[in-house]
Amino acid sequence: MVGLFFIIGNELITESEHFTKGKQEGAIYRYSKTHKEVWDELYKGKYKVEYDFYPRGEVIYELCSDSYIVYKDSCIDNSYIDKCIAFTIKSKYTIISDERFLCHACRTNSNIFGAICGDILGSTFEFEEKKYNNISEIDLFRDGSHFTDDTVLTLAVADWLLHDLNDYEDDDYFKDKLVKRIVDYVCRKYKNQPLGYGFSFWQWCNKAYLIDEYEPYNSFGNGSAMRVSPVGWFFDTMEETMRFAKLSADITHNHPEGEKGAMCIAAAIFLARNGKSKSEIKKYIIQTFGYSELNLSVEVLREKSNYSVTCQDTVPLAVAAFLESTDFESAIKLAISYGSDSDTIAATAGSIAEAYYKEIPLYIADFCKCKLDKHAACLCKEFFDFVNKQSQKNI
Ligand SMILES: [Mg+2]
């Protein structure tokens, strides 16, 4: 059989036919229709997106080797092909990742990229303290845009989750590992870069670097919320998400407001990526964490807010920006419109918006990708591939 497939969340869609009925191109037979033709004919009306939005691939037959080749998006795990698609082939096959089949999320390096885009786009607004009552006046694509501490610490948390977790260790072990990751990012990988770290954090980090000891400093700054987004993406249950969000805060931000800020953002991402509606997310956050400000509009919150870098002031602003947004771009603009700690509020709003809208517009992703170094880009991709493959294994 030759054919095409799409993977839409937990659903696998296949179209196939005997290779002799397919289209012959030299020594190759492939399915007689293209992905676009199949999608437009059968699925576009239902899913309301273009054919290249979801992961996809094709199975072709190669006459000379008398075998099949499965070409697929790189975010699809080979074991998923073996488990879910191979039975339709019933013969020898090879699996090859092919850039022709990159889905929207792969093209935008999704998952933790929402926070990073928010950080980059908000970076030049951070110290302007200018409120925007009309968000169409906000030009997101400024020359001086750059990644800041929010991105570096998000990367450190992602690296920690990818490489330091196992089933057997306790919370203290995980916290020690996270401290080492953060020190490695701040004092080695991105050392000597003025990225806007808070003074207390800088002192804490240098002490951990120099004498390998750390002491949480009871912070309720928004540093715990700015770095937590990978936790929201990584775990299968809310219980684990909350455990590791709290852990990720506790190494520095062990004040109840510091913990709450991190847990709230991770919970919002977890709920959004699992298909919860905005009203469900809002209700959960108010019931679990308080933040009754979420009952107010962005306009009212903007009027009332002053520049702040605390969790209790900025986390509700970020969540409110997401709740009132209509897409990823408007979430970032609403976050910037407060005229407060713009890079962090945009990073936290962006991290939830990405999970909810499931896409970052290509023009934003392309602009922000150019601001990242190779390590950051590769880690985003590694994190994205890992999370996607985990979710496919759960099917
Ligand atoms: Mg920053």
XYZ file of C-alpha atoms and ligand atoms in Angstrom:
396
model
C 0.000 0.000 0.000
C 1.031 3.581 -0.613
C -0.602 6.462 1.193
C -0.655 9.664 3.181
C -1.226 10.328 6.858
C -1.906 13.196 9.244
C -1.641 13.123 13.034
C -4.177 15.403 14.729
C -3.711 15.223 18.480
C -4.637 11.652 19.387
C -6.204 10.973 16.008
C -4.441 9.309 13.081
C -5.884 9.938 9.623
C -4.698 7.740 6.759
C -5.542 7.492 3.089
C -4.097 4.548 1.172
C -4.375 2.425 -1.950
C -2.495 -0.494 -3.545
C 0.673 0.851 -5.120
C -0.403 -0.275 -8.578
C -3.302 2.193 -8.282
C -0.969 4.985 -7.208
C 0.980 7.514 -9.215
C 4.186 6.213 -10.829
C 7.192 8.545 -10.919
C 10.135 6.624 -12.407
C 10.860 3.715 -10.091
C 8.617 5.096 -7.356
C 4.897 4.741 -6.693
C 3.133 7.217 -4.444
C -0.464 7.935 -3.474
C -2.471 9.388 -6.315
C -3.445 12.573 -4.442
C -1.390 15.160 -2.579
C -1.773 16.084 1.093
C -3.371 19.354 0.052
C -5.893 17.652 -2.231
C -6.933 15.143 0.431
C -7.066 17.784 3.163
C -9.043 20.339 1.187
C -11.502 17.696 0.043
C -12.122 15.926 3.359
C -10.788 17.736 6.424
C -10.319 21.442 5.919
C -13.962 22.183 6.666
C -13.749 20.305 9.951
C -10.373 21.531 11.263
C -10.353 25.066 9.765
C -6.591 25.112 9.164
C -4.380 24.460 6.143
C -3.090 20.981 5.291
C 0.432 21.738 6.554
C -0.652 22.619 10.104
C -0.474 19.125 11.617
C 2.366 16.550 11.520
C 2.074 14.396 8.427
C 3.907 12.052 6.107
C 3.630 9.658 3.208
C 4.357 6.033 2.396
C 5.841 5.348 -1.036
C 6.843 2.120 -2.777
C 10.248 1.793 -4.360
C 10.238 -0.666 -7.232
C 13.989 -1.302 -7.451
C 14.366 -2.301 -3.798
C 10.900 -3.844 -3.551
C 10.363 -1.989 -0.296
C 8.529 0.982 1.194
C 9.766 4.311 2.514
C 7.873 6.268 5.178
C 8.686 9.974 4.918
C 7.533 11.901 7.967
C 7.743 15.108 9.938
C 10.733 14.938 12.330
C 8.457 15.458 15.359
C 6.802 12.065 14.732
C 8.524 9.340 16.689
C 9.715 6.290 14.727
C 8.058 4.049 17.311
C 4.746 5.735 16.496
C 5.209 4.756 12.844
C 6.038 1.184 13.885
C 3.001 1.038 16.177
C 0.318 2.879 14.246
C 1.190 2.953 10.555
C 3.386 -0.038 9.743
C 0.482 -2.503 9.818
C -0.910 -0.929 6.676
C 2.397 -1.542 4.866
C 2.846 -5.239 5.717
C 6.289 -5.313 4.150
C 9.874 -4.080 4.530
C 10.096 -0.326 5.121
C 12.522 2.464 6.005
C 11.609 5.610 7.971
C 13.066 8.957 6.932
C 12.445 12.425 8.418
C 11.729 14.872 5.649
C 11.563 18.664 5.845
C 8.771 18.704 3.238
C 6.468 17.534 6.004
C 7.274 20.017 8.760
C 4.115 20.875 10.663
C 3.310 24.375 11.835
C 4.634 23.726 15.335
C 7.953 22.373 13.992
C 8.330 25.386 11.755
C 7.917 27.663 14.747
C 9.856 25.496 17.242
C 6.838 25.447 19.456
C 6.309 24.734 23.206
C 8.710 26.947 25.128
C 9.033 29.371 22.234
C 5.940 31.314 23.380
C 7.752 32.530 26.481
C 10.906 33.292 24.504
C 9.011 35.283 21.860
C 7.260 37.269 24.603
C 10.594 38.028 26.246
C 12.209 39.163 22.988
C 9.237 41.227 21.799
C 8.788 42.839 25.223
C 12.488 43.488 25.838
C 12.687 47.040 24.520
C 9.495 48.093 26.310
C 10.659 46.985 29.756
C 11.939 50.299 31.047
C 9.737 52.653 29.022
C 6.893 52.300 31.493
C 4.521 53.575 28.826
C 0.894 52.458 28.904
C -0.812 51.766 25.582
C -4.573 52.221 25.625
C -4.645 51.336 21.929
C -2.580 48.207 21.289
C -2.484 48.794 17.527
C 0.079 51.513 18.325
C 2.534 48.884 19.581
C 5.239 48.001 17.057
C 6.441 44.566 18.128
C 9.332 44.360 15.697
C 11.852 46.807 17.037
C 15.523 46.773 16.032
C 16.865 46.490 19.569
C 14.745 43.478 20.542
C 16.816 40.827 22.273
C 16.452 37.884 24.622
C 16.911 38.576 28.326
C 17.134 36.681 31.612
C 13.621 35.284 31.034
C 14.843 33.306 28.026
C 18.094 32.113 29.608
C 16.314 30.824 32.720
C 13.535 29.225 30.659
C 16.215 27.362 28.711
C 17.883 26.262 31.960
C 14.591 24.824 33.255
C 13.953 23.066 29.935
C 17.473 21.580 30.019
C 16.876 20.432 33.620
C 13.631 18.664 32.717
C 15.142 17.021 29.660
C 18.357 15.811 31.243
C 18.163 15.712 35.039
C 14.918 13.960 35.929
C 14.580 10.317 36.801
C 12.043 8.242 38.689
C 14.032 7.564 41.827
C 15.348 10.791 43.265
C 13.741 13.122 45.774
C 12.906 16.813 45.698
C 16.247 17.949 47.154
C 18.101 16.070 44.419
C 16.006 17.752 41.720
C 16.497 21.171 43.278
C 20.283 20.696 43.456
C 20.277 19.727 39.792
C 18.241 22.806 38.824
C 20.608 25.090 40.726
C 23.517 23.584 38.801
C 21.701 24.064 35.483
C 20.887 27.686 36.254
C 24.437 28.407 37.383
C 25.730 26.788 34.213
C 23.507 29.000 32.032
C 24.018 32.276 33.901
C 27.699 31.958 34.806
C 29.071 29.885 31.914
C 26.928 29.568 28.767
C 25.663 33.162 28.850
C 28.200 34.695 31.186
C 29.077 38.383 31.079
C 25.858 39.226 29.302
C 23.804 42.034 30.878
C 20.470 40.315 30.570
C 18.588 42.077 33.363
C 18.982 39.708 36.299
C 17.682 41.008 39.622
C 20.372 41.907 42.153
C 19.385 39.263 44.732
C 19.266 36.580 42.072
C 22.670 37.634 40.745
C 24.185 37.381 44.243
C 22.510 34.009 44.824
C 23.778 32.668 41.506
C 27.343 33.808 41.989
C 27.476 32.315 45.460
C 26.214 28.998 44.089
C 28.819 29.224 41.327
C 31.751 30.101 43.575
C 31.163 27.912 46.616
C 28.619 25.411 45.327
C 26.056 26.320 47.987
C 22.695 27.977 47.728
C 20.118 29.398 50.048
C 16.625 30.405 48.863
C 16.053 34.061 49.626
C 12.281 34.127 50.146
C 11.700 36.080 46.962
C 8.272 36.889 45.561
C 9.718 38.446 42.419
C 8.322 37.282 39.083
C 11.530 35.348 38.297
C 9.793 32.144 39.401
C 6.971 32.694 36.868
C 9.251 33.824 34.021
C 11.202 30.546 33.951
C 8.475 27.976 34.668
C 6.838 27.490 31.245
C 8.690 24.240 30.328
C 7.146 22.621 33.431
C 3.675 23.385 32.068
C 4.510 21.424 28.933
C 6.434 18.518 30.369
C 4.175 16.427 32.577
C 1.073 14.317 31.994
C -0.727 15.255 35.196
C -1.581 18.463 37.017
C -0.195 16.902 40.202
C 3.293 16.475 38.709
C 3.061 19.877 37.054
C 2.358 21.529 40.414
C 5.068 19.556 42.184
C 7.777 20.577 39.743
C 6.543 24.159 39.349
C 6.874 24.576 43.120
C 10.281 22.881 43.080
C 11.483 25.158 40.313
C 10.466 28.188 42.379
C 11.707 26.980 45.746
C 15.436 27.183 45.033
C 15.116 30.985 45.119
C 11.474 32.092 45.368
C 10.331 30.136 48.425
C 7.950 32.909 49.492
C 4.331 31.702 49.105
C 3.685 34.382 46.444
C 6.796 33.306 44.507
C 5.643 29.683 44.546
C 2.092 30.651 43.652
C 3.169 32.708 40.643
C 5.130 29.794 39.179
C 2.397 27.264 39.906
C -0.282 29.486 38.379
C 1.564 29.941 35.075
C 2.436 26.229 34.836
C -1.179 25.274 35.629
C -2.533 27.671 32.996
C -0.195 26.178 30.356
C -1.132 22.637 31.388
C -4.850 23.403 31.113
C -4.499 25.335 27.841
C -2.479 22.652 26.085
C -5.023 20.066 27.199
C -7.857 21.862 25.464
C -9.511 23.713 28.356
C -11.500 26.826 27.506
C -10.576 30.306 28.716
C -13.463 30.344 31.176
C -12.341 26.989 32.595
C -8.760 28.241 32.935
C -9.893 31.462 34.601
C -12.165 29.624 37.024
C -9.416 27.157 37.968
C -6.882 29.913 38.586
C -9.203 32.042 40.712
C -10.333 29.047 42.755
C -6.842 27.622 43.209
C -4.618 30.674 43.477
C -6.900 33.606 44.256
C -5.939 36.389 41.827
C -9.447 37.857 41.873
C -8.090 40.667 39.644
C -8.854 38.298 36.764
C -12.447 39.455 37.065
C -11.311 42.887 35.851
C -10.668 43.884 32.252
C -7.175 44.605 30.895
C -8.251 48.224 30.509
C -9.081 48.547 34.215
C -5.959 46.650 35.278
C -3.827 48.898 33.059
C -5.324 51.950 34.681
C -4.652 50.632 38.169
C -1.193 49.093 37.655
C 2.205 50.571 38.408
C 5.606 49.245 37.407
C 6.280 46.102 39.415
C 8.403 42.959 39.271
C 6.516 40.951 41.891
C 4.558 37.797 41.191
C 1.453 39.069 42.958
C 1.335 42.162 40.731
C 2.467 40.805 37.359
C 1.195 37.212 37.159
C -2.485 38.260 37.154
C -1.690 40.915 34.529
C -0.154 38.247 32.294
C -3.063 35.846 32.731
C -5.567 38.660 32.097
C -3.720 39.610 28.880
C -4.012 36.023 27.707
C -7.688 35.740 28.669
C -8.615 38.896 26.775
C -6.485 38.136 23.707
C -7.812 36.909 20.394
C -4.552 35.351 19.173
C -0.879 35.015 20.147
C 0.068 38.449 18.846
C -2.691 40.279 20.740
C -1.735 38.449 23.967
C 1.792 39.849 23.658
C 0.546 43.345 22.834
C -1.919 43.382 25.731
C 0.904 42.251 28.043
C 3.101 45.103 26.834
C 0.236 47.596 27.064
C 0.429 47.729 30.891
C 3.706 49.641 30.684
C 5.167 47.479 33.453
C 7.814 44.703 33.461
C 7.027 44.124 29.796
C 9.464 41.356 28.867
C 8.413 39.136 31.768
C 4.683 39.859 31.513
C 4.846 39.195 27.760
C 6.905 36.029 28.327
C 4.394 34.639 30.819
C 1.344 35.705 28.792
C 3.023 34.332 25.637
C 3.729 30.987 27.268
C 0.020 30.470 28.020
C -1.114 31.924 24.680
C 1.088 29.511 22.740
C -0.372 26.539 24.621
C -3.915 27.790 24.025
C -3.754 28.974 20.391
C -1.370 26.136 19.419
C 0.501 28.404 17.075
C 2.825 31.346 16.890
C 2.458 33.274 13.637
C 5.395 32.585 11.343
C 6.288 36.288 11.045
C 6.724 36.456 14.821
C 8.558 33.128 15.057
C 10.946 34.091 12.253
C 11.705 37.488 13.807
C 12.443 35.935 17.202
C 14.407 32.959 15.906
C 16.952 35.347 14.407
C 17.630 36.688 17.913
C 18.600 33.311 19.341
C 22.005 31.661 19.341
C 22.510 28.116 18.105
C 22.387 26.521 21.560
C 19.042 28.134 22.374
C 17.527 27.186 19.013
C 18.712 23.576 19.315
C 17.418 23.226 22.883
C 13.985 24.586 21.837
C 13.874 21.982 19.094
C 15.031 19.193 21.430
C 12.395 20.135 24.001
C 9.686 20.299 21.373
C 10.613 16.914 19.886
C 10.767 15.295 23.322
C 7.377 16.578 24.423
C 5.745 15.626 21.138
C 7.196 12.146 21.185
C 6.017 11.637 24.771
C 2.466 12.575 23.780
C 2.583 10.199 20.806
C 3.753 7.372 23.099
C 0.688 7.969 25.250
C -1.631 7.310 22.314
Mg 13.972 40.037 31.506
